[in-house]
Amino acid sequence: MIKAVIFDWAGTTVDYGCFAPIQGFINGFKSIGIDITDEMARKPMGLAKIDHTRAIAAMLDCPLSEEQILQAYKVFEETLLANIEQYCDIKDYVSETADALKRHGIKIGSTTGYTSEMMDKVLPKAAEQGYSPDFCIAPDQTVKGRPYPYMIWHNLMKFGISDPREAVKVGDTEADINEGKNADCWTVGVIMGSSELGLSRDEVAILSQEELEIRKNAVRAVYYKAGADYIIDNLDELPDVIADINRRLVQSAPHMLLTPGPLTTRDSVKYAMLTDHCTWDDEYKAITTSVMNDITRIAANDNFDDYATVLLQGSGTYAVEAMINCLCRKKDKILFLVNGEYGRRMLTIAENSRKDYEYLAFDMTKPIDIEKVEKKLKKDEDIDIIAFVHCETTTGVLNPLEELAKLAKSYGKKVLVDAMSTFAAYDIAMPGLDIDALAASSNKCLEGLPGLSFVITKKMLLDKSEGRSYSHSLDLYDQYQGLYANGGKFRFTSPTNVLLALRQAIDEYKKEGGLPARKARYMENHKVLIQELEKLGIQSIVAPENQSYIITTFELGSFDFSKLYAALKLKGFIIYPGKLTAIPTFRLGNIGDVYPSDMVSLVSAIGDYINAENLNVNIKA
Ligand SMILES: *Cc1c(COP(=O)(O)O)cnc(C)c1O
């Protein structure tokens, strides 16, 4: 929640239109024989006054000596100090707004372009009129004035605020907004009576409505370009702004996602998105290539040159669809092995892309039955390809990838795998198992952000897939040509920021220690989760030997899922509904930037919910 509002002085809380300094600068420059306009005098407003003097000097055609600048400043200072008390009228709504904020426990801070000597004259005048902020600092009392954030930092220190997002900077110039942004505070630009508007009350009064709107819009444009979070006409709008910021702070409070993706991601991964890149840029293309190469190395390190990773814009399903669509020929018969929603999704894809296929369906709470598959392969010789999901995220059941791949290969079949939720968490050596293609995405165990998926496959298969796609956008061959032959160039707009995040996520994966470390963390998360939940009497549906260490389905028993969800969300945990139809269940993922201690906290929150609701939990008993 917002704890402090830091106001500027002239033009924001006192001196409507910010006129006090103008005559001073005009006199100052006149004293060295230079005439400046009001507009020039006003342009750098908000800076420390000595910096303001230098900024005006920089606008002149002829360079000034340091001596001349100091002389101009001296006269400016004398003029201002002589007149400043006439320019201390507080602006509209200042004392009411400050009082209202104080009543809500919000501290009122302030920063200024005036020197402390000038402020010594302004402060008592403002106090007389009912406005005394809790703190005021001038540029000469710290290292540098605006746009440096130091004066704001002094305010934060004074109020004991460690997170600058709990403070709002309010001002009437570009320099104010820059100062607030540099301090990482929320920023608010005030239009009426601002230096940017540069009009007295009388001047405003004689403007037509249209003319005033035009002038106000020009001020708005300056604040907007500077990056202001809010732009208001007058300070009476500030309480609503703060209410809105508080709402946003609550909304953006960190949640831990205990779901199968998108996942809780590291800050570094999210921050990596802050750079804008162009799809065509060579540097960006090199990053794209490095991402594809790193993914290929994770899957097929020993046979790197034989495999390629083709990135696709879109969620994981796009990769699964592109894989089935392009790597299966028209004459191929595909056998899908289905024991959950994601397996069923492959059937839909095959149906829509008019592939020749059959499927074997299995109990959703059990792995694919190898014997039944072998029986089928023995009987139906015309099957060319088998396709299945490695970990059925529907339930958390882990399918026997190695055995299935070996079986398929012993019958000379191709193998396509949806390894969405296991890639980078399970050891899947594609060359060793001779897996033909594998689909996964950025936002599962690589712990990147959603928006990119990929197919890793043998280059040989890709090379033969030209012209096979029924879809232009999901044409894996075309995409491969763009990305490989064209040095990392996406055919169509790429999610540049998401790709940068994926680059960072892969770096984090390596930093953690690659597969062994990530796998160990997930296994430990899973072990702790199961152990702790068992203490509450909450049991997993899937037998331990068939259970992945990625996501687990638990019996919901007498709980109401939406109530449990809401209670846990309040504590910052997001859980997942179950997908089994026979019994009520819920799911918990333990992948992402989460740790065993988080599992303990989660289960403790579930325990609190159970106690609060007085639920009979011993489901099995
Ligand atoms: C997440 C996931 C997908 C892809 O789902 P999207 O919503 O398209 O990202 C596919 N298969 C499995 C097994 C998954 O876990």
PDB file of C-alpha atoms in Angstrom, residues 28-234:
ATOM      1  CA  GLY A  28      20.383  36.946 -14.041  1.00  0.00           C
ATOM      2  CA  PHE A  29      21.135  36.603 -17.748  1.00  0.00           C
ATOM      3  CA  LYS A  30      20.531  40.321 -18.316  1.00  0.00           C
ATOM      4  CA  SER A  31      23.331  40.968 -15.792  1.00  0.00           C
ATOM      5  CA  ILE A  32      25.768  39.296 -18.202  1.00  0.00           C
ATOM      6  CA  GLY A  33      24.289  41.116 -21.180  1.00  0.00           C
ATOM      7  CA  ILE A  34      22.006  38.370 -22.498  1.00  0.00           C
ATOM      8  CA  ASP A  35      18.276  38.646 -23.096  1.00  0.00           C
ATOM      9  CA  ILE A  36      16.344  35.433 -22.648  1.00  0.00           C
ATOM     10  CA  THR A  37      12.639  34.832 -23.204  1.00  0.00           C
ATOM     11  CA  ASP A  38      10.150  33.678 -20.568  1.00  0.00           C
ATOM     12  CA  GLU A  39       9.954  30.433 -22.466  1.00  0.00           C
ATOM     13  CA  MET A  40      13.713  29.819 -22.258  1.00  0.00           C
ATOM     14  CA  ALA A  41      13.661  30.705 -18.562  1.00  0.00           C
ATOM     15  CA  ARG A  42      10.883  28.172 -17.989  1.00  0.00           C
ATOM     16  CA  LYS A  43      12.039  25.251 -20.140  1.00  0.00           C
ATOM     17  CA  PRO A  44      14.363  23.456 -17.628  1.00  0.00           C
ATOM     18  CA  MET A  45      11.994  24.071 -14.681  1.00  0.00           C
ATOM     19  CA  GLY A  46      12.220  21.512 -11.921  1.00  0.00           C
ATOM     20  CA  LEU A  47      15.976  21.150 -11.930  1.00  0.00           C
ATOM     21  CA  ALA A  48      18.125  22.468  -9.067  1.00  0.00           C
ATOM     22  CA  LYS A  49      18.387  26.184  -9.794  1.00  0.00           C
ATOM     23  CA  ILE A  50      22.133  26.118 -10.529  1.00  0.00           C
ATOM     24  CA  ASP A  51      21.536  23.230 -12.979  1.00  0.00           C
ATOM     25  CA  HIS A  52      18.590  25.199 -14.364  1.00  0.00           C
ATOM     26  CA  THR A  53      20.959  28.156 -14.985  1.00  0.00           C
ATOM     27  CA  ARG A  54      23.396  25.899 -16.807  1.00  0.00           C
ATOM     28  CA  ALA A  55      20.570  24.394 -18.866  1.00  0.00           C
ATOM     29  CA  ILE A  56      19.504  27.872 -20.029  1.00  0.00           C
ATOM     30  CA  ALA A  57      23.146  28.677 -20.842  1.00  0.00           C
ATOM     31  CA  ALA A  58      23.304  25.530 -22.974  1.00  0.00           C
ATOM     32  CA  MET A  59      20.382  26.838 -25.073  1.00  0.00           C
ATOM     33  CA  LEU A  60      22.335  29.937 -26.090  1.00  0.00           C
ATOM     34  CA  ASP A  61      24.230  30.184 -29.352  1.00  0.00           C
ATOM     35  CA  CYS A  62      27.457  31.304 -27.692  1.00  0.00           C
ATOM     36  CA  PRO A  63      29.091  29.226 -24.968  1.00  0.00           C
ATOM     37  CA  LEU A  64      29.288  30.975 -21.592  1.00  0.00           C
ATOM     38  CA  SER A  65      32.255  30.887 -19.240  1.00  0.00           C
ATOM     39  CA  GLU A  66      31.866  29.337 -15.803  1.00  0.00           C
ATOM     40  CA  GLU A  67      32.256  32.822 -14.368  1.00  0.00           C
ATOM     41  CA  GLN A  68      29.357  34.171 -16.457  1.00  0.00           C
ATOM     42  CA  ILE A  69      27.136  31.286 -15.402  1.00  0.00           C
ATOM     43  CA  LEU A  70      27.895  31.822 -11.724  1.00  0.00           C
ATOM     44  CA  GLN A  71      27.267  35.556 -12.144  1.00  0.00           C
ATOM     45  CA  ALA A  72      23.877  34.917 -13.781  1.00  0.00           C
ATOM     46  CA  TYR A  73      23.023  32.481 -11.007  1.00  0.00           C
ATOM     47  CA  LYS A  74      24.037  34.985  -8.309  1.00  0.00           C
ATOM     48  CA  VAL A  75      21.700  37.639  -9.670  1.00  0.00           C
ATOM     49  CA  PHE A  76      18.964  35.052 -10.158  1.00  0.00           C
ATOM     50  CA  GLU A  77      19.303  34.008  -6.531  1.00  0.00           C
ATOM     51  CA  GLU A  78      19.223  37.606  -5.256  1.00  0.00           C
ATOM     52  CA  THR A  79      16.138  38.421  -7.325  1.00  0.00           C
ATOM     53  CA  LEU A  80      14.344  35.269  -6.244  1.00  0.00           C
ATOM     54  CA  LEU A  81      15.143  35.600  -2.557  1.00  0.00           C
ATOM     55  CA  ALA A  82      13.887  39.191  -2.628  1.00  0.00           C
ATOM     56  CA  ASN A  83      10.559  38.205  -4.194  1.00  0.00           C
ATOM     57  CA  ILE A  84       9.919  34.612  -3.263  1.00  0.00           C
ATOM     58  CA  GLU A  85       7.512  35.312  -0.414  1.00  0.00           C
ATOM     59  CA  GLN A  86       5.075  36.868  -2.880  1.00  0.00           C
ATOM     60  CA  TYR A  87       4.924  33.527  -4.696  1.00  0.00           C
ATOM     61  CA  CYS A  88       3.996  31.240  -1.838  1.00  0.00           C
ATOM     62  CA  ASP A  89       0.203  31.052  -2.236  1.00  0.00           C
ATOM     63  CA  ILE A  90      -0.763  27.421  -1.912  1.00  0.00           C
ATOM     64  CA  LYS A  91      -2.569  25.943  -4.898  1.00  0.00           C
ATOM     65  CA  ASP A  92      -6.100  24.562  -4.993  1.00  0.00           C
ATOM     66  CA  TYR A  93      -6.907  21.502  -2.855  1.00  0.00           C
ATOM     67  CA  VAL A  94      -3.378  21.331  -1.382  1.00  0.00           C
ATOM     68  CA  SER A  95      -4.118  21.470   2.330  1.00  0.00           C
ATOM     69  CA  GLU A  96      -7.340  19.421   2.060  1.00  0.00           C
ATOM     70  CA  THR A  97      -5.587  16.727   0.058  1.00  0.00           C
ATOM     71  CA  ALA A  98      -2.536  16.630   2.328  1.00  0.00           C
ATOM     72  CA  ASP A  99      -4.803  16.415   5.390  1.00  0.00           C
ATOM     73  CA  ALA A 100      -6.873  13.637   3.860  1.00  0.00           C
ATOM     74  CA  LEU A 101      -3.756  11.644   2.995  1.00  0.00           C
ATOM     75  CA  LYS A 102      -2.323  12.153   6.480  1.00  0.00           C
ATOM     76  CA  ARG A 103      -5.586  10.891   7.983  1.00  0.00           C
ATOM     77  CA  HIS A 104      -5.006   7.686   6.010  1.00  0.00           C
ATOM     78  CA  GLY A 105      -1.562   7.348   7.588  1.00  0.00           C
ATOM     79  CA  ILE A 106       0.207   8.480   4.445  1.00  0.00           C
ATOM     80  CA  LYS A 107       3.331  10.575   4.997  1.00  0.00           C
ATOM     81  CA  ILE A 108       3.702  13.806   3.068  1.00  0.00           C
ATOM     82  CA  GLY A 109       7.205  14.324   1.757  1.00  0.00           C
ATOM     83  CA  SER A 110       8.640  16.923  -0.596  1.00  0.00           C
ATOM     84  CA  THR A 111      11.509  17.695  -2.948  1.00  0.00           C
ATOM     85  CA  THR A 112      12.259  20.879  -4.839  1.00  0.00           C
ATOM     86  CA  GLY A 113      14.486  22.747  -7.272  1.00  0.00           C
ATOM     87  CA  TYR A 114      14.798  25.591  -4.741  1.00  0.00           C
ATOM     88  CA  THR A 115      17.800  25.796  -2.429  1.00  0.00           C
ATOM     89  CA  SER A 116      17.372  25.274   1.307  1.00  0.00           C
ATOM     90  CA  GLU A 117      17.792  29.051   1.786  1.00  0.00           C
ATOM     91  CA  MET A 118      14.837  29.639  -0.532  1.00  0.00           C
ATOM     92  CA  MET A 119      12.808  26.921   1.182  1.00  0.00           C
ATOM     93  CA  ASP A 120      13.424  28.632   4.539  1.00  0.00           C
ATOM     94  CA  LYS A 121      11.245  31.423   3.193  1.00  0.00           C
ATOM     95  CA  VAL A 122       8.635  29.207   1.508  1.00  0.00           C
ATOM     96  CA  LEU A 123       8.004  26.727   4.327  1.00  0.00           C
ATOM     97  CA  PRO A 124       6.644  29.177   6.945  1.00  0.00           C
ATOM     98  CA  LYS A 125       4.468  30.881   4.322  1.00  0.00           C
ATOM     99  CA  ALA A 126       2.924  27.565   3.290  1.00  0.00           C
ATOM    100  CA  ALA A 127       2.467  26.576   6.938  1.00  0.00           C
ATOM    101  CA  GLU A 128       0.546  29.803   7.557  1.00  0.00           C
ATOM    102  CA  GLN A 129      -1.906  28.668   4.909  1.00  0.00           C
ATOM    103  CA  GLY A 130      -2.280  25.189   6.375  1.00  0.00           C
ATOM    104  CA  TYR A 131       0.226  23.166   4.373  1.00  0.00           C
ATOM    105  CA  SER A 132       3.202  21.661   6.217  1.00  0.00           C
ATOM    106  CA  PRO A 133       4.610  18.452   4.804  1.00  0.00           C
ATOM    107  CA  ASP A 134       6.306  15.965   7.110  1.00  0.00           C
ATOM    108  CA  PHE A 135       9.614  16.360   5.327  1.00  0.00           C
ATOM    109  CA  CYS A 136      11.333  18.667   2.873  1.00  0.00           C
ATOM    110  CA  ILE A 137      14.733  18.458   1.268  1.00  0.00           C
ATOM    111  CA  ALA A 138      16.489  20.761  -1.222  1.00  0.00           C
ATOM    112  CA  PRO A 139      19.158  19.804  -3.759  1.00  0.00           C
ATOM    113  CA  ASP A 140      21.955  21.532  -1.801  1.00  0.00           C
ATOM    114  CA  GLN A 141      21.230  19.209   1.131  1.00  0.00           C
ATOM    115  CA  THR A 142      22.187  16.158  -0.902  1.00  0.00           C
ATOM    116  CA  VAL A 143      24.549  15.171  -3.713  1.00  0.00           C
ATOM    117  CA  LYS A 144      22.513  16.185  -6.752  1.00  0.00           C
ATOM    118  CA  GLY A 145      19.069  17.500  -7.622  1.00  0.00           C
ATOM    119  CA  ARG A 146      16.670  16.248 -10.272  1.00  0.00           C
ATOM    120  CA  PRO A 147      16.522  14.157 -12.285  1.00  0.00           C
ATOM    121  CA  TYR A 148      18.668  12.194  -9.835  1.00  0.00           C
ATOM    122  CA  PRO A 149      16.543  10.272  -7.326  1.00  0.00           C
ATOM    123  CA  TYR A 150      18.526  11.263  -4.234  1.00  0.00           C
ATOM    124  CA  MET A 151      16.044  13.750  -2.756  1.00  0.00           C
ATOM    125  CA  ILE A 152      13.325  11.106  -2.980  1.00  0.00           C
ATOM    126  CA  TRP A 153      15.638   8.610  -1.298  1.00  0.00           C
ATOM    127  CA  HIS A 154      16.055  11.034   1.632  1.00  0.00           C
ATOM    128  CA  ASN A 155      12.260  11.135   1.935  1.00  0.00           C
ATOM    129  CA  LEU A 156      12.028   7.347   1.866  1.00  0.00           C
ATOM    130  CA  MET A 157      14.763   7.055   4.494  1.00  0.00           C
ATOM    131  CA  LYS A 158      13.044   9.623   6.676  1.00  0.00           C
ATOM    132  CA  PHE A 159       9.778   7.660   6.505  1.00  0.00           C
ATOM    133  CA  GLY A 160      11.419   4.238   6.838  1.00  0.00           C
ATOM    134  CA  ILE A 161      10.167   3.041   3.448  1.00  0.00           C
ATOM    135  CA  SER A 162      12.267   0.353   1.769  1.00  0.00           C
ATOM    136  CA  ASP A 163      10.161  -0.225  -1.343  1.00  0.00           C
ATOM    137  CA  PRO A 164       9.947   2.848  -3.593  1.00  0.00           C
ATOM    138  CA  ARG A 165       6.749   1.405  -5.117  1.00  0.00           C
ATOM    139  CA  GLU A 166       5.107   2.393  -1.839  1.00  0.00           C
ATOM    140  CA  ALA A 167       5.701   6.065  -2.650  1.00  0.00           C
ATOM    141  CA  VAL A 168       4.186   8.465  -5.183  1.00  0.00           C
ATOM    142  CA  LYS A 169       6.009  11.465  -6.637  1.00  0.00           C
ATOM    143  CA  VAL A 170       3.721  14.325  -7.669  1.00  0.00           C
ATOM    144  CA  GLY A 171       5.047  17.172  -9.797  1.00  0.00           C
ATOM    145  CA  ASP A 172       4.418  19.670 -12.564  1.00  0.00           C
ATOM    146  CA  THR A 173       7.475  19.302 -14.802  1.00  0.00           C
ATOM    147  CA  GLU A 174       9.249  16.704 -16.895  1.00  0.00           C
ATOM    148  CA  ALA A 175      12.108  16.841 -14.361  1.00  0.00           C
ATOM    149  CA  ASP A 176       9.682  15.829 -11.602  1.00  0.00           C
ATOM    150  CA  ILE A 177       8.504  12.806 -13.533  1.00  0.00           C
ATOM    151  CA  ASN A 178      12.083  11.838 -14.382  1.00  0.00           C
ATOM    152  CA  GLU A 179      13.080  12.139 -10.736  1.00  0.00           C
ATOM    153  CA  GLY A 180      10.199   9.873  -9.701  1.00  0.00           C
ATOM    154  CA  LYS A 181      10.981   7.332 -12.411  1.00  0.00           C
ATOM    155  CA  ASN A 182      14.663   7.274 -11.494  1.00  0.00           C
ATOM    156  CA  ALA A 183      13.640   6.551  -7.918  1.00  0.00           C
ATOM    157  CA  ASP A 184      11.268   3.815  -9.184  1.00  0.00           C
ATOM    158  CA  CYS A 185       8.290   5.505  -7.505  1.00  0.00           C
ATOM    159  CA  TRP A 186       4.845   5.943  -8.972  1.00  0.00           C
ATOM    160  CA  THR A 187       4.677   9.292 -10.770  1.00  0.00           C
ATOM    161  CA  VAL A 188       1.821  11.749 -11.138  1.00  0.00           C
ATOM    162  CA  GLY A 189       1.838  14.851 -13.329  1.00  0.00           C
ATOM    163  CA  VAL A 190      -0.470  17.762 -12.392  1.00  0.00           C
ATOM    164  CA  ILE A 191      -1.694  19.899 -15.281  1.00  0.00           C
ATOM    165  CA  MET A 192      -3.514  22.949 -13.871  1.00  0.00           C
ATOM    166  CA  GLY A 193      -1.258  25.640 -12.428  1.00  0.00           C
ATOM    167  CA  SER A 194       1.819  23.731 -13.567  1.00  0.00           C
ATOM    168  CA  SER A 195       5.030  25.186 -14.875  1.00  0.00           C
ATOM    169  CA  GLU A 196       4.454  23.077 -17.991  1.00  0.00           C
ATOM    170  CA  LEU A 197       1.168  24.931 -18.571  1.00  0.00           C
ATOM    171  CA  GLY A 198       2.949  28.158 -17.588  1.00  0.00           C
ATOM    172  CA  LEU A 199      -0.231  30.236 -17.248  1.00  0.00           C
ATOM    173  CA  SER A 200      -1.438  32.428 -14.408  1.00  0.00           C
ATOM    174  CA  ARG A 201      -4.999  32.051 -13.100  1.00  0.00           C
ATOM    175  CA  ASP A 202      -5.944  35.207 -15.024  1.00  0.00           C
ATOM    176  CA  GLU A 203      -4.466  33.874 -18.232  1.00  0.00           C
ATOM    177  CA  VAL A 204      -6.352  30.608 -17.799  1.00  0.00           C
ATOM    178  CA  ALA A 205      -9.582  32.509 -17.118  1.00  0.00           C
ATOM    179  CA  ILE A 206      -9.553  34.364 -20.446  1.00  0.00           C
ATOM    180  CA  LEU A 207      -8.750  31.301 -22.575  1.00  0.00           C
ATOM    181  CA  SER A 208     -11.580  29.702 -24.513  1.00  0.00           C
ATOM    182  CA  GLN A 209     -12.480  26.169 -23.514  1.00  0.00           C
ATOM    183  CA  GLU A 210     -10.959  24.855 -26.764  1.00  0.00           C
ATOM    184  CA  GLU A 211      -7.744  26.795 -26.349  1.00  0.00           C
ATOM    185  CA  LEU A 212      -7.373  25.612 -22.749  1.00  0.00           C
ATOM    186  CA  GLU A 213      -7.910  22.004 -23.850  1.00  0.00           C
ATOM    187  CA  ILE A 214      -5.215  22.362 -26.500  1.00  0.00           C
ATOM    188  CA  ARG A 215      -2.759  23.746 -23.929  1.00  0.00           C
ATOM    189  CA  LYS A 216      -3.659  21.060 -21.392  1.00  0.00           C
ATOM    190  CA  ASN A 217      -3.210  18.326 -23.983  1.00  0.00           C
ATOM    191  CA  ALA A 218       0.264  19.660 -24.761  1.00  0.00           C
ATOM    192  CA  VAL A 219       1.150  19.342 -21.063  1.00  0.00           C
ATOM    193  CA  ARG A 220      -0.380  15.864 -20.971  1.00  0.00           C
ATOM    194  CA  ALA A 221       1.823  14.855 -23.919  1.00  0.00           C
ATOM    195  CA  VAL A 222       4.966  15.969 -22.060  1.00  0.00           C
ATOM    196  CA  TYR A 223       4.067  13.958 -18.952  1.00  0.00           C
ATOM    197  CA  TYR A 224       3.048  10.969 -21.023  1.00  0.00           C
ATOM    198  CA  LYS A 225       6.311  10.932 -22.975  1.00  0.00           C
ATOM    199  CA  ALA A 226       8.256  11.209 -19.720  1.00  0.00           C
ATOM    200  CA  GLY A 227       6.444   8.057 -18.561  1.00  0.00           C
ATOM    201  CA  ALA A 228       4.102   9.421 -15.879  1.00  0.00           C
ATOM    202  CA  ASP A 229       1.896   6.738 -14.320  1.00  0.00           C
ATOM    203  CA  TYR A 230      -1.028   9.131 -13.836  1.00  0.00           C
ATOM    204  CA  ILE A 231      -1.894  12.566 -15.200  1.00  0.00           C
ATOM    205  CA  ILE A 232      -4.418  14.675 -13.292  1.00  0.00           C
ATOM    206  CA  ASP A 233      -5.865  18.174 -13.609  1.00  0.00           C
ATOM    207  CA  ASN A 234      -5.816  19.027  -9.905  1.00  0.00           C
TER     208      ASN A 234
END
